[in-house]
Amino acid sequence: MPQTMIPKKELVQEARTVAAALAQYSTMVVVGIGGSSQGLRAITSALGARKKTIIICDDLDPIAFQMATQHVDWKTTCINVVSKSGGTLEIMALASVVVDFLKKAVGEDWIHHVAVTTDPQVGFLRQWAKQHDLKTCQIPANVGGRFSIFTAVGLLPLCWAGYDIDALLLGAQSALADAAPKKWAEQQVEWDRSGRSIAVVMPYSSHLSDYARWFVQLWAESLGKSEVGQTPLVAIGTADQHAQLQMFAEGAKNKCIRFIIVKSWLQDIVVPESINPETSYLSGKSFGQLLTTAAETTAQALEQVDCPSYTIALPELNETALGHLMMCDIIMTLAAAKLYGVNPFGQPGVELGKKLWRQRIEA
């Protein structure tokens, strides 16, 4: 049930306590992948940096890793290793490297710089944390990775960096009484069964691009089972009006669009006198106004060529709005799973690939 995704008060306090214990550090390197990093990245990208720096290491690309960590002062850095199972190959590789950096920088004091967010009882990370007396937060046993943003997976680093986790949880709680997500689920499944097998999520904000990727994992891993489920696709307005919109309008009639707009921007920009007399109508218009109008008219244009859509309007980009939206998406996903008749938890389709990967490396 969606309400189980919102942690109990004692688990919220646990995240606050560990965050306070790490308060002396100016940078946090979060090592995680998939559900252990996507939700956090979605929120930090949408809201921008706070007083402290969060670096998310979820990529084995050696160039990307070096670019992310090359300027890190490990003496003023803490590490949060996030994995429910404690055995994910990528996380173990990345964690081994960053912990080695830390040991070389601070020696035996490395244990004071490290926190672990993992299963409350089992798994390697729980044992490792106990062995070295590391700070720990738990991921409830009944909450899967892609549903875990409202647990310590998200709350610990967000609280540490200065985001308002109370507002985030308030937004999530308010979504439980929102009737819209179940209607969205019914609409998406109906479209899918009528041949609209590609679900496009198209926020009109580049700050929401990582949110869209979080949604892709949520929708794809939860519903792509028993040969059902839509394939999610990310598009960003207005950039993809100049890239993918042609396909949406005149390509195969197998797509439906989920527009997301922001109604009010905390820092908007107004166009002054236009440098081009032919676009003088832009003068006095804000960027936010232009984005919203673009989304509305794109939806109108697609409707005229029989491409269905609906629009979600966020009041603004803040913790409450994101908490509400992300919990609504979780509710919608669970409702869609019920309509499809599939189990939204687990991802059995990826296990064989993991097994073969490990066997190849061990050989």
mmCIF file of N, CA and C in Angstrom, residues 1-7 33-40 82-85 88 117-120 138-154 214 217-218 221-222 225 326-327 330 333-334 343-347 351 354:
data_model
loop_
_atom_site.group_PDB
_atom_site.id
_atom_site.type_symbol
_atom_site.label_atom_id
_atom_site.label_comp_id
_atom_site.label_asym_id
_atom_site.label_seq_id
_atom_site.Cartn_x
_atom_site.Cartn_y
_atom_site.Cartn_z
ATOM 1 N N MET A 1 0.834 -1.193 0.000
ATOM 2 C CA MET A 1 0.000 0.000 0.000
ATOM 3 C C MET A 1 0.874 1.251 0.000
ATOM 4 N N PRO A 2 0.418 2.324 -0.655
ATOM 5 C CA PRO A 2 1.251 3.533 -0.747
ATOM 6 C C PRO A 2 1.661 4.109 0.602
ATOM 7 N N GLN A 3 0.779 4.025 1.605
ATOM 8 C CA GLN A 3 1.111 4.629 2.892
ATOM 9 C C GLN A 3 2.315 3.974 3.554
ATOM 10 N N THR A 4 2.615 2.720 3.177
ATOM 11 C CA THR A 4 3.785 2.057 3.756
ATOM 12 C C THR A 4 5.091 2.632 3.215
ATOM 13 N N MET A 5 5.019 3.425 2.137
ATOM 14 C CA MET A 5 6.220 4.048 1.581
ATOM 15 C C MET A 5 6.664 5.259 2.408
ATOM 16 N N ILE A 6 5.776 5.763 3.268
ATOM 17 C CA ILE A 6 6.109 6.899 4.127
ATOM 18 C C ILE A 6 6.610 6.350 5.459
ATOM 19 N N PRO A 7 7.810 6.703 5.878
ATOM 20 C CA PRO A 7 8.409 6.067 7.054
ATOM 21 C C PRO A 7 7.755 6.481 8.367
ATOM 22 N N ILE A 33 22.758 3.077 -6.886
ATOM 23 C CA ILE A 33 22.359 2.988 -8.286
ATOM 24 C C ILE A 33 20.880 2.633 -8.363
ATOM 25 N N GLY A 34 20.229 3.027 -9.449
ATOM 26 C CA GLY A 34 18.810 2.733 -9.610
ATOM 27 C C GLY A 34 17.991 3.404 -8.530
ATOM 28 N N GLY A 35 17.188 2.616 -7.828
ATOM 29 C CA GLY A 35 16.347 3.158 -6.779
ATOM 30 C C GLY A 35 17.115 3.767 -5.631
ATOM 31 N N SER A 36 18.397 3.433 -5.511
ATOM 32 C CA SER A 36 19.222 3.981 -4.441
ATOM 33 C C SER A 36 19.785 5.357 -4.772
ATOM 34 N N SER A 37 19.559 5.831 -5.989
ATOM 35 C CA SER A 37 20.105 7.139 -6.370
ATOM 36 C C SER A 37 19.161 7.985 -7.210
ATOM 37 N N GLN A 38 18.279 7.353 -7.997
ATOM 38 C CA GLN A 38 17.469 8.100 -8.953
ATOM 39 C C GLN A 38 16.534 9.110 -8.294
ATOM 40 N N GLY A 39 15.878 8.706 -7.210
ATOM 41 C CA GLY A 39 14.964 9.618 -6.545
ATOM 42 C C GLY A 39 15.683 10.802 -5.939
ATOM 43 N N LEU A 40 16.830 10.534 -5.310
ATOM 44 C CA LEU A 40 17.637 11.606 -4.731
ATOM 45 C C LEU A 40 18.095 12.572 -5.812
ATOM 46 N N VAL A 82 24.591 3.220 -0.226
ATOM 47 C CA VAL A 82 23.165 2.895 -0.203
ATOM 48 C C VAL A 82 22.897 1.657 -1.048
ATOM 49 N N SER A 83 22.451 0.605 -0.407
ATOM 50 C CA SER A 83 22.060 -0.611 -1.118
ATOM 51 C C SER A 83 21.260 -1.482 -0.169
ATOM 52 N N LYS A 84 20.063 -1.841 -0.569
ATOM 53 C CA LYS A 84 19.245 -2.675 0.305
ATOM 54 C C LYS A 84 19.815 -4.081 0.408
ATOM 55 N N SER A 85 20.236 -4.636 -0.729
ATOM 56 C CA SER A 85 20.776 -5.995 -0.720
ATOM 57 C C SER A 85 22.204 -6.032 -0.195
ATOM 58 N N THR A 88 25.019 -5.365 -4.649
ATOM 59 C CA THR A 88 24.943 -4.898 -6.028
ATOM 60 C C THR A 88 26.342 -4.633 -6.574
ATOM 61 N N THR A 117 23.284 2.928 4.383
ATOM 62 C CA THR A 117 21.825 2.855 4.343
ATOM 63 C C THR A 117 21.459 1.542 3.676
ATOM 64 N N THR A 118 20.855 0.636 4.438
ATOM 65 C CA THR A 118 20.673 -0.723 3.934
ATOM 66 C C THR A 118 19.532 -1.423 4.666
ATOM 67 N N ASP A 119 19.393 -2.707 4.404
ATOM 68 C CA ASP A 119 18.372 -3.528 5.058
ATOM 69 C C ASP A 119 18.572 -3.496 6.576
ATOM 70 N N PRO A 120 17.489 -3.518 7.345
ATOM 71 C CA PRO A 120 17.632 -3.411 8.799
ATOM 72 C C PRO A 120 18.337 -4.581 9.464
ATOM 73 N N GLN A 138 18.252 2.504 8.135
ATOM 74 C CA GLN A 138 17.634 1.319 7.561
ATOM 75 C C GLN A 138 16.637 1.656 6.463
ATOM 76 N N ILE A 139 16.609 0.776 5.474
ATOM 77 C CA ILE A 139 15.567 0.789 4.455
ATOM 78 C C ILE A 139 14.558 -0.272 4.876
ATOM 79 N N PRO A 140 13.320 0.089 5.160
ATOM 80 C CA PRO A 140 12.351 -0.909 5.617
ATOM 81 C C PRO A 140 12.297 -2.113 4.684
ATOM 82 N N ALA A 141 12.182 -3.288 5.273
ATOM 83 C CA ALA A 141 12.218 -4.524 4.496
ATOM 84 C C ALA A 141 11.102 -4.598 3.463
ATOM 85 N N ASN A 142 9.988 -3.901 3.713
ATOM 86 C CA ASN A 142 8.835 -3.989 2.809
ATOM 87 C C ASN A 142 8.814 -2.884 1.754
ATOM 88 N N VAL A 143 9.898 -2.112 1.636
ATOM 89 C CA VAL A 143 9.948 -1.027 0.656
ATOM 90 C C VAL A 143 11.060 -1.309 -0.354
ATOM 91 N N GLY A 144 10.685 -1.496 -1.613
ATOM 92 C CA GLY A 144 11.660 -1.751 -2.664
ATOM 93 C C GLY A 144 12.405 -0.497 -3.064
ATOM 94 N N GLY A 145 13.537 -0.682 -3.724
ATOM 95 C CA GLY A 145 14.425 0.429 -4.044
ATOM 96 C C GLY A 145 13.772 1.582 -4.784
ATOM 97 N N ARG A 146 13.009 1.288 -5.841
ATOM 98 C CA ARG A 146 12.441 2.375 -6.646
ATOM 99 C C ARG A 146 11.286 3.083 -5.940
ATOM 100 N N PHE A 147 10.839 2.525 -4.816
ATOM 101 C CA PHE A 147 9.783 3.150 -4.017
ATOM 102 C C PHE A 147 10.348 3.819 -2.757
ATOM 103 N N SER A 148 11.680 3.919 -2.651
ATOM 104 C CA SER A 148 12.302 4.219 -1.357
ATOM 105 C C SER A 148 12.685 5.678 -1.143
ATOM 106 N N ILE A 149 12.286 6.587 -2.019
ATOM 107 C CA ILE A 149 12.735 7.970 -1.902
ATOM 108 C C ILE A 149 12.320 8.609 -0.581
ATOM 109 N N PHE A 150 11.210 8.165 0.011
ATOM 110 C CA PHE A 150 10.740 8.772 1.260
ATOM 111 C C PHE A 150 11.303 8.081 2.503
ATOM 112 N N THR A 151 12.198 7.117 2.299
ATOM 113 C CA THR A 151 12.909 6.481 3.408
ATOM 114 C C THR A 151 14.253 7.190 3.586
ATOM 115 N N ALA A 152 15.118 6.611 4.395
ATOM 116 C CA ALA A 152 16.448 7.191 4.610
ATOM 117 C C ALA A 152 17.257 7.291 3.325
ATOM 118 N N VAL A 153 16.906 6.513 2.312
ATOM 119 C CA VAL A 153 17.583 6.616 1.017
ATOM 120 C C VAL A 153 17.584 8.064 0.536
ATOM 121 N N GLY A 154 16.440 8.721 0.668
ATOM 122 C CA GLY A 154 16.357 10.125 0.308
ATOM 123 C C GLY A 154 16.528 11.052 1.497
ATOM 124 N N TRP A 214 13.648 9.127 -13.168
ATOM 125 C CA TRP A 214 13.158 8.374 -12.012
ATOM 126 C C TRP A 214 11.813 7.728 -12.347
ATOM 127 N N GLN A 217 12.145 4.527 -14.490
ATOM 128 C CA GLN A 217 12.451 3.306 -13.747
ATOM 129 C C GLN A 217 11.224 2.795 -13.004
ATOM 130 N N LEU A 218 10.515 3.707 -12.351
ATOM 131 C CA LEU A 218 9.328 3.318 -11.589
ATOM 132 C C LEU A 218 8.313 2.611 -12.484
ATOM 133 N N GLU A 221 10.112 -0.840 -14.494
ATOM 134 C CA GLU A 221 10.429 -2.010 -13.668
ATOM 135 C C GLU A 221 9.209 -2.555 -12.941
ATOM 136 N N SER A 222 8.247 -1.690 -12.654
ATOM 137 C CA SER A 222 7.070 -2.145 -11.918
ATOM 138 C C SER A 222 6.056 -2.843 -12.816
ATOM 139 N N LYS A 225 6.016 -6.651 -17.125
ATOM 140 C CA LYS A 225 5.999 -8.063 -16.739
ATOM 141 C C LYS A 225 4.864 -8.780 -17.462
ATOM 142 N N MET A 326 5.735 12.805 -6.658
ATOM 143 C CA MET A 326 6.388 11.496 -6.667
ATOM 144 C C MET A 326 5.537 10.437 -5.977
ATOM 145 N N MET A 327 4.835 10.811 -4.913
ATOM 146 C CA MET A 327 3.930 9.846 -4.294
ATOM 147 C C MET A 327 2.732 9.574 -5.195
ATOM 148 N N ILE A 330 3.824 7.006 -7.581
ATOM 149 C CA ILE A 330 3.865 5.679 -6.959
ATOM 150 C C ILE A 330 2.459 5.090 -6.881
ATOM 151 N N THR A 333 1.319 4.032 -10.302
ATOM 152 C CA THR A 333 1.998 2.812 -10.738
ATOM 153 C C THR A 333 1.388 1.580 -10.077
ATOM 154 N N LEU A 334 1.127 1.660 -8.789
ATOM 155 C CA LEU A 334 0.522 0.525 -8.085
ATOM 156 C C LEU A 334 -0.889 0.251 -8.609
ATOM 157 N N ASN A 343 2.530 -8.082 -10.518
ATOM 158 C CA ASN A 343 3.117 -7.713 -9.231
ATOM 159 C C ASN A 343 4.080 -6.550 -9.459
ATOM 160 N N PRO A 344 3.825 -5.372 -8.871
ATOM 161 C CA PRO A 344 4.679 -4.216 -9.139
ATOM 162 C C PRO A 344 6.033 -4.267 -8.439
ATOM 163 N N PHE A 345 6.223 -5.239 -7.568
ATOM 164 C CA PHE A 345 7.465 -5.308 -6.798
ATOM 165 C C PHE A 345 8.407 -6.345 -7.408
ATOM 166 N N GLY A 346 9.696 -6.126 -7.203
ATOM 167 C CA GLY A 346 10.684 -7.018 -7.786
ATOM 168 C C GLY A 346 10.920 -6.703 -9.250
ATOM 169 N N GLN A 347 11.994 -7.257 -9.785
ATOM 170 C CA GLN A 347 12.338 -7.065 -11.194
ATOM 171 C C GLN A 347 13.029 -8.328 -11.700
ATOM 172 N N GLU A 351 17.394 -10.209 -13.407
ATOM 173 C CA GLU A 351 18.250 -11.066 -12.589
ATOM 174 C C GLU A 351 19.188 -11.930 -13.425
ATOM 175 N N LYS A 354 22.202 -9.955 -14.470
ATOM 176 C CA LYS A 354 23.116 -9.780 -13.340
ATOM 177 C C LYS A 354 23.937 -11.044 -13.103
#
